[in-house]
Each structure stands twice: as C-alpha cells, then as structure tokens.
Short mmCIF file of C-alpha atoms in Angstrom, two decimals:
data_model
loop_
_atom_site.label_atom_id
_atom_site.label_comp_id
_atom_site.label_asym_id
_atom_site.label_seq_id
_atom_site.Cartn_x
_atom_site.Cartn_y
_atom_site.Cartn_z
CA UNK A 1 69.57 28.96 -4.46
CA UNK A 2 68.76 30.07 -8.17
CA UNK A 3 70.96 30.19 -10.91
CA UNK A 4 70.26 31.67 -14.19
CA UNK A 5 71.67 30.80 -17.55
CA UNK A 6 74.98 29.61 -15.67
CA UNK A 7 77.33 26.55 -16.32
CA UNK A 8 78.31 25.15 -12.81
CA UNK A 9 80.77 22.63 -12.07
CA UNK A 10 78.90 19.44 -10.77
CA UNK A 11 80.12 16.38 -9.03
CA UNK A 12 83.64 15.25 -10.32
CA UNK A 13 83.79 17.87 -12.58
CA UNK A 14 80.76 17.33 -14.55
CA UNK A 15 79.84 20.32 -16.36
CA UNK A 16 76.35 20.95 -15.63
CA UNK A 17 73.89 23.75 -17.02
CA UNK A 18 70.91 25.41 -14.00
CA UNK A 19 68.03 26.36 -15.18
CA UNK A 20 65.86 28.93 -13.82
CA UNK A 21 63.48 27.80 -11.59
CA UNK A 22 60.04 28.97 -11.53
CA UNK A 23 58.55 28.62 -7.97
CA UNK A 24 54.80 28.64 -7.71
CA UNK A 25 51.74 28.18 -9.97
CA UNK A 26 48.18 28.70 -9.02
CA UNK A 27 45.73 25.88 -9.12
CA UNK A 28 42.05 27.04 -10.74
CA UNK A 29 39.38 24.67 -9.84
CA UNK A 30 36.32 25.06 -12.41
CA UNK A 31 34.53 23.31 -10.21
CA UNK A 32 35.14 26.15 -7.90
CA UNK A 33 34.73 29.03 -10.47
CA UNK A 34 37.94 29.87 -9.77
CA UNK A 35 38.96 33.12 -11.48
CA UNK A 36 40.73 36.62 -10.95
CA UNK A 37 39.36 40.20 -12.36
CA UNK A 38 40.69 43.18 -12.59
CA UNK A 39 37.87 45.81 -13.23
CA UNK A 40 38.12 49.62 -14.69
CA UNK A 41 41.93 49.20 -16.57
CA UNK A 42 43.79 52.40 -16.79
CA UNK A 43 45.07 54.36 -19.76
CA UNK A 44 47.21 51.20 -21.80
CA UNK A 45 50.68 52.63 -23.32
CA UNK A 46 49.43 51.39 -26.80
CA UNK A 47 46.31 49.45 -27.09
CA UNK A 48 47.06 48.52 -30.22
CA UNK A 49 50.44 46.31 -29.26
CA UNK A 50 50.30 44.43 -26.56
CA UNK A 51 51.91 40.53 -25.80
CA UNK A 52 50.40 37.74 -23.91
CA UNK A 53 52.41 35.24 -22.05
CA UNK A 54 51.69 32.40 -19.98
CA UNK A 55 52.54 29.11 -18.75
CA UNK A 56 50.19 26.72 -17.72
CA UNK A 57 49.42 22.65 -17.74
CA UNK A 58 45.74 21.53 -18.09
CA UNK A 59 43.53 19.33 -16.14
CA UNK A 60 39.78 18.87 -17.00
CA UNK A 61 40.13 19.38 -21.30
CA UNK A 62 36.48 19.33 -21.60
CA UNK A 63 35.01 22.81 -22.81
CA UNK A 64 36.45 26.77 -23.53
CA UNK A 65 39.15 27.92 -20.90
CA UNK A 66 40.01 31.40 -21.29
CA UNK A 67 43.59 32.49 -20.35
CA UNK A 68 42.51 35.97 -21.00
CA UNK A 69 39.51 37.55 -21.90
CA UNK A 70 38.86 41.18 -21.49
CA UNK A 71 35.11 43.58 -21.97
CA UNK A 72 34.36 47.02 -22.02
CA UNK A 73 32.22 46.17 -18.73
CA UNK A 74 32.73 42.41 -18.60
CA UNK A 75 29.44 41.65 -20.44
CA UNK A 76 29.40 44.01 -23.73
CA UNK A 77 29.26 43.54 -27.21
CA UNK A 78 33.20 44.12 -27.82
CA UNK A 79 34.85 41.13 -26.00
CA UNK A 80 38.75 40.02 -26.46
CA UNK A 81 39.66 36.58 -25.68
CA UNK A 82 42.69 34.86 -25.88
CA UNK A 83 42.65 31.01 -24.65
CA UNK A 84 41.61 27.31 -25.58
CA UNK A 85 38.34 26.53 -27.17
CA UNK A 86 36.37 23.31 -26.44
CA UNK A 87 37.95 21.75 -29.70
CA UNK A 88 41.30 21.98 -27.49
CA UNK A 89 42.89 24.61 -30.36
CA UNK A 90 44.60 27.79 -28.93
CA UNK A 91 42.57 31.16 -30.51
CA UNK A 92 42.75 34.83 -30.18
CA UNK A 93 39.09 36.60 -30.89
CA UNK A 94 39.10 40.42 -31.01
CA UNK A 95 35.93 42.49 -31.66
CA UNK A 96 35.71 46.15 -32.41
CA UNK A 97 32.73 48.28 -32.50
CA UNK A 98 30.35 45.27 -32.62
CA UNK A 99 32.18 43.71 -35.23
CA UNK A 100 35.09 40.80 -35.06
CA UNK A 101 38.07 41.76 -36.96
CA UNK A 102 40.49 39.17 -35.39
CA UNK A 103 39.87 35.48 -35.17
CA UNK A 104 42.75 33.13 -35.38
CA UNK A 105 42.74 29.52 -34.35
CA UNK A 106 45.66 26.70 -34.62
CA UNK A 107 44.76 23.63 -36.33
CA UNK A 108 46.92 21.95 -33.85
CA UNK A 109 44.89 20.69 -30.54
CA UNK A 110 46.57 21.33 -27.08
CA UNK A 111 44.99 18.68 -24.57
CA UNK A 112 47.92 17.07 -22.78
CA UNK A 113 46.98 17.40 -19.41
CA UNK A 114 50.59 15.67 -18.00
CA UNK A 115 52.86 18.85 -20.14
CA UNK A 116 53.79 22.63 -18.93
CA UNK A 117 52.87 24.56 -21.98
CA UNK A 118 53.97 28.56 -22.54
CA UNK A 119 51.41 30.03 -24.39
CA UNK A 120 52.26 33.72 -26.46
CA UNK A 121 50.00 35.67 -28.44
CA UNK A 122 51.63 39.00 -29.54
CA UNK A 123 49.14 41.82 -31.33
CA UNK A 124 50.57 44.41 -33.52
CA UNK A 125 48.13 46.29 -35.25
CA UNK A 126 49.96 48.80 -37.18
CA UNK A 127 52.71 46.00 -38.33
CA UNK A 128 53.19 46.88 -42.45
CA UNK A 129 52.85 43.21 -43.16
CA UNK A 130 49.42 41.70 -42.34
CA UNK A 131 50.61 38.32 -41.30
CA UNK A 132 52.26 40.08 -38.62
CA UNK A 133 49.47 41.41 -36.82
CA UNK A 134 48.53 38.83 -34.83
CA UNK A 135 51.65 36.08 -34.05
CA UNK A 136 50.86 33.30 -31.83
CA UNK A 137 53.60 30.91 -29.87
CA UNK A 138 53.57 27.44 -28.50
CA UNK A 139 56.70 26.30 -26.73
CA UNK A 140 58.77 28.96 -28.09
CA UNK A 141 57.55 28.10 -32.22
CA UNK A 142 55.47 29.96 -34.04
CA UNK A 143 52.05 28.66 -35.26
CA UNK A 144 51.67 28.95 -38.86
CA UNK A 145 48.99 26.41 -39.83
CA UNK A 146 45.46 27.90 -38.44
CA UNK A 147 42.48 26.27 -38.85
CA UNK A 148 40.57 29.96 -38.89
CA UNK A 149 42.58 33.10 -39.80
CA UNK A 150 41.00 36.63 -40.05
CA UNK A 151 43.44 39.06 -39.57
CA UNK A 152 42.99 42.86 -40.93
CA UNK A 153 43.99 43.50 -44.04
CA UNK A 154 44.83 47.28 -43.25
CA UNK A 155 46.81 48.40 -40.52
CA UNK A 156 45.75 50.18 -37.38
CA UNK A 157 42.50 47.44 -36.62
CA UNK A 158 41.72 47.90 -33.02
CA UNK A 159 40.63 45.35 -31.06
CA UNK A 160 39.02 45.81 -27.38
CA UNK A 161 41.23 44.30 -25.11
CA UNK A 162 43.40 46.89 -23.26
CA UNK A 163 41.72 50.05 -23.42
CA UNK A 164 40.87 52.22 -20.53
CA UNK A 165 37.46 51.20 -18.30
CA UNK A 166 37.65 47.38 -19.65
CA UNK A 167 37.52 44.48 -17.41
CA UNK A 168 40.16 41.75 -17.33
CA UNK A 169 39.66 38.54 -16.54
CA UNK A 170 41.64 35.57 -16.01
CA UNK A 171 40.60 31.89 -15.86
CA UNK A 172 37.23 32.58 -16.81
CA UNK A 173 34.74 34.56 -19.28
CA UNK A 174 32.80 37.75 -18.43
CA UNK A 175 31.20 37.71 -15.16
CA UNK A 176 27.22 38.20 -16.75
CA UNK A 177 28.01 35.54 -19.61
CA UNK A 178 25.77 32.87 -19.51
CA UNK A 179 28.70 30.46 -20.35
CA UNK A 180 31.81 31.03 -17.96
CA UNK A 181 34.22 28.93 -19.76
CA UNK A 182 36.62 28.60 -16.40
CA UNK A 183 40.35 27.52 -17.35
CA UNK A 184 40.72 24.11 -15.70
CA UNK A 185 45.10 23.55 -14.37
CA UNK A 186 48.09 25.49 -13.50
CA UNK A 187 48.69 28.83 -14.14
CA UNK A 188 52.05 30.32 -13.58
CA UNK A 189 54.46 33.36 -14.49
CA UNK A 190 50.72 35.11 -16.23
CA UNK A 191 51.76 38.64 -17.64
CA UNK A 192 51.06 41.00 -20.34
CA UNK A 193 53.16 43.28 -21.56
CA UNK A 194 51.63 46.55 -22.58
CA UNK A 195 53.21 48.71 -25.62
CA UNK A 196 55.75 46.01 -26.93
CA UNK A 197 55.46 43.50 -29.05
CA UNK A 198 58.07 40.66 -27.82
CA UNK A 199 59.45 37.57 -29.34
CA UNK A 200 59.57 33.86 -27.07
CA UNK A 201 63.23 34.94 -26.08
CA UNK A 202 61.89 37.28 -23.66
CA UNK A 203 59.80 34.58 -21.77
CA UNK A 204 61.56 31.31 -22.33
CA UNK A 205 64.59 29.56 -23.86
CA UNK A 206 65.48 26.12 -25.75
CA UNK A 207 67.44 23.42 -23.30
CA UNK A 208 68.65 20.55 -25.00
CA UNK A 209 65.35 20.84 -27.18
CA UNK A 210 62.80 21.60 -24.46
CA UNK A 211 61.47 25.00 -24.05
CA UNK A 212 62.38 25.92 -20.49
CA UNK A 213 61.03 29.34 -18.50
CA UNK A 214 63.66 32.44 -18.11
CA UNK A 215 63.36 35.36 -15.47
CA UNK A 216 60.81 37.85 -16.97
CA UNK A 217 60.92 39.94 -13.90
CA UNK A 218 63.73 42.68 -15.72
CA UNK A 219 60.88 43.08 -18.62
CA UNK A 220 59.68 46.84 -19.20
CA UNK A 221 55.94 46.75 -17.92
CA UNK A 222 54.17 50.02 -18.46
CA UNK A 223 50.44 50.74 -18.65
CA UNK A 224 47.96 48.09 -18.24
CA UNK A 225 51.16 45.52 -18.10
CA UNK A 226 51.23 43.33 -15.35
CA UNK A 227 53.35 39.94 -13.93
CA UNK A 228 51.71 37.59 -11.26
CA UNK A 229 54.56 35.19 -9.31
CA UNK A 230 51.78 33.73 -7.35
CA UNK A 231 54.06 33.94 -5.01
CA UNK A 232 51.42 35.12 -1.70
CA UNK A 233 49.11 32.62 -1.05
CA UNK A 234 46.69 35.10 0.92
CA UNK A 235 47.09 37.79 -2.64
CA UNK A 236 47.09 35.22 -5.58
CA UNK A 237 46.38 38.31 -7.61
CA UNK A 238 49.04 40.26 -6.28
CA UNK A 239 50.88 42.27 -9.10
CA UNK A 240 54.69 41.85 -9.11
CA UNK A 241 55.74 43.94 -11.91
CA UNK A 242 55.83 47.41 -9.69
CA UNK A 243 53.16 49.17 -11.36
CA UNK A 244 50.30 47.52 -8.48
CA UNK A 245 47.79 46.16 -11.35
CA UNK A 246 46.35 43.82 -8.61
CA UNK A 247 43.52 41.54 -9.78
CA UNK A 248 41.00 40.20 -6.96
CA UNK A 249 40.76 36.70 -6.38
CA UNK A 250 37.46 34.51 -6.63
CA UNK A 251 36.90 31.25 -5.56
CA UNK A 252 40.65 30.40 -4.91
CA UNK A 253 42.43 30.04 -1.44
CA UNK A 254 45.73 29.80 -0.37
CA UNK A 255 46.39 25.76 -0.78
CA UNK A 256 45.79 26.90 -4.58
CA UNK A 257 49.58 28.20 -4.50
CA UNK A 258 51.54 25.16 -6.06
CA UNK A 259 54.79 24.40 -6.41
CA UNK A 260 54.04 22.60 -9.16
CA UNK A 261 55.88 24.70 -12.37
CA UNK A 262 57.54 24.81 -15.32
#
C-alpha cells in the first residue's frame, strides 16, 4: 500500500510520516550498450522550454554518461546533451545551427556510486533575465557555482533538443558517434516535460533534510513530454504519461527492472 504526503499513526501512537515510494528503476549495463531511442519526435509544445528530470545512482564513474542527449538525426552537427561528463560534473550542451550557444557545467563532481541522486535541468529561452535560461538542480538545490557557463545573452536562443524529426536518446550518445558515452547505474522516474518550465517541487520534496521522490504522474505532459515507470519489464521504454512517446529498448532485458529506487 502507498501513501503520499500522509501522517499515519504508527505503533503505540507514534506519529509517523510515509513517503512515496518509487517502485522500479532500470539497470543500464555499459558493458551491454544498454540504451533506449526514440527516433523522428513530433511537433514539441515549445521547444524553447522544456524541463529535465531524473533520478538515478551511478555505478562505473569512469567516462561521459549521457542522461539525455538528443540530434537532428542522431549523428548531426546540432546535438543537445544533458548528463555527466568524464570529470564526474553535471552539464547541459546545446548547439544551434552549427554553433553552441549553451554550455553549463557545475564545479561540483557527482561520483558517489552508493547515493540516489535527482537530477533537473530546466531551459527557458525567452526568460527576461539571462541567468534564468538555463537552471540546473541537484537534490532539490540549485547549482550556482559552474565551472563553465555560456548562457545567451538575448532571449529566444534555440537550442536543438526537442524539435520535430530529432532523435532522443537515453543512456547513451548518438547512435553513429564514434564515442557512445553509455550512462553506467539506475535510472528511474526519467521524464521531460515539454512547454513548462518547473521548479524541484514538482518532482521531489525535503524529509527531515533528505530530498525524497513525490508522485509526478498528475504532471501536465504535452508534446514531446514523456514519463517512464519502468514498470514492464518486457517494454522498459514504455511511456506512462498517456501521450504513447514509447522509446525502443537496446541491449536491456527484463532482469534490468530493479526494485532498487529512490
């Protein structure tokens, strides 16, 4: 039974506070190439503002893993990634029209391979206030101290990410780069949320200190938006926020649905 953001009387009267409880992750194997794609996107609600949420908890720390990365055909000059780089620092790289207008990376390093993490990157292109633009999250805090920050300095930068006929990919880089840069750990509640840009509230809240998961599920996905439970272990790409954005599955099988979560 699952109780959200309840108080329940425990044993002798104790008052005790349930969490929500997250119930799968899926295991990617680098060794295995493990990844998922979804190719040809659809028409996004605003590819301009989007938000990136996931939780995850790393195993091999050695090298790039991307959490998202997305390509006009996979393999193009305008490629979007948002993930760890092999210095262990969480980035966000947009290009444009053969250029890179967005590059952000924290000067904190993220390489505890024993801790659930929720990572957040929210993109907001036509914000007034440039530091806006581009927000990243750890744990439900804002990163402020970057160790590279290019962020437009006039509104309405696009980035290719979203748009219509690009390839997503999760766990891993384009499928023609010559470096794949596989995500090595746990994976779990993965979404992006298309045409908003959301704070950590909407993902996660503090418990006693400790950044816990929330049910995400009554979110507004639109677009190119989509929420993977992992919950089917013969559809780890299976789509759960109603709109069917179902990515395919490669080099994962159904023991790679875990029950270990956040």
């Amino acid at each position: 039974m699952v109780f959200q953001n309840n108080i329940l009387a425990g044993v002798g009267g104790q008052v005790t506070d349930a969490a929500y409880t997250v119930a799968n992750s899926c295991r990617f194997n680098d060794d295995d190439s493990a990844h998922l794609v979804r190719t040809g996107l659809g028409t996004p609600t605003d590819s301009k503002l989007f938000t990136c949420s996931s939780w995850l908890k790393r195993g091999n720390i050695t090298g790039d893993g991307e959490l998202f990365f997305s390509g006009i055909d996979g393999s193009g000059t305008d490629r979007s990634h948002f993930g760890l780089d092999s210095s262990n620092q969480l980035y966000f790289q947009g290009e444009y029209g053969g250029a890179t207008p967005v590059s952000v990376a924290s000067t904190a390093l993220y390489r505890d391979p024993g801790a659930w993490y929720h990572f957040m990157m929210v993109y907001d292109a036509d914000n007034d206030i440039q530091l806006e633009r581009v927000r990243l999250y750890v744990n439900g805090q804002r990163i402020t101290d970057f160790s590279t920050e290019t962020i437009p300095s006039s509104a309405g930068q696009e980035v290719d990410f979203i748009q219509s006929g690009n390839d997503m990919y999760i766990g891993r880089h384009s499928a023609s780069s010559t470096v794949a840069n596989h995500f090595d750990g746990y994976l779990s509640q993965h979404c992006l949320i298309d045409g908003h840009g959301l704070r950590p509230e909407s993902f996660g809240e503090f418990n006693n200190g400790v950044w816990r998961p929330i049910d995400i599920t009554g979110l507004t996905f639109s677009g190119n938006a989509w929420l993977l439970d992992f919950a089917d272990s013969s559809d780890l790409g299976n789509d759960v926020s109603g709109l069917n954005n179902d990515f395919t599955s490669s080099g994962l099988a159904a023991a790679d649905r875990m029950v270990d979560t956040p």
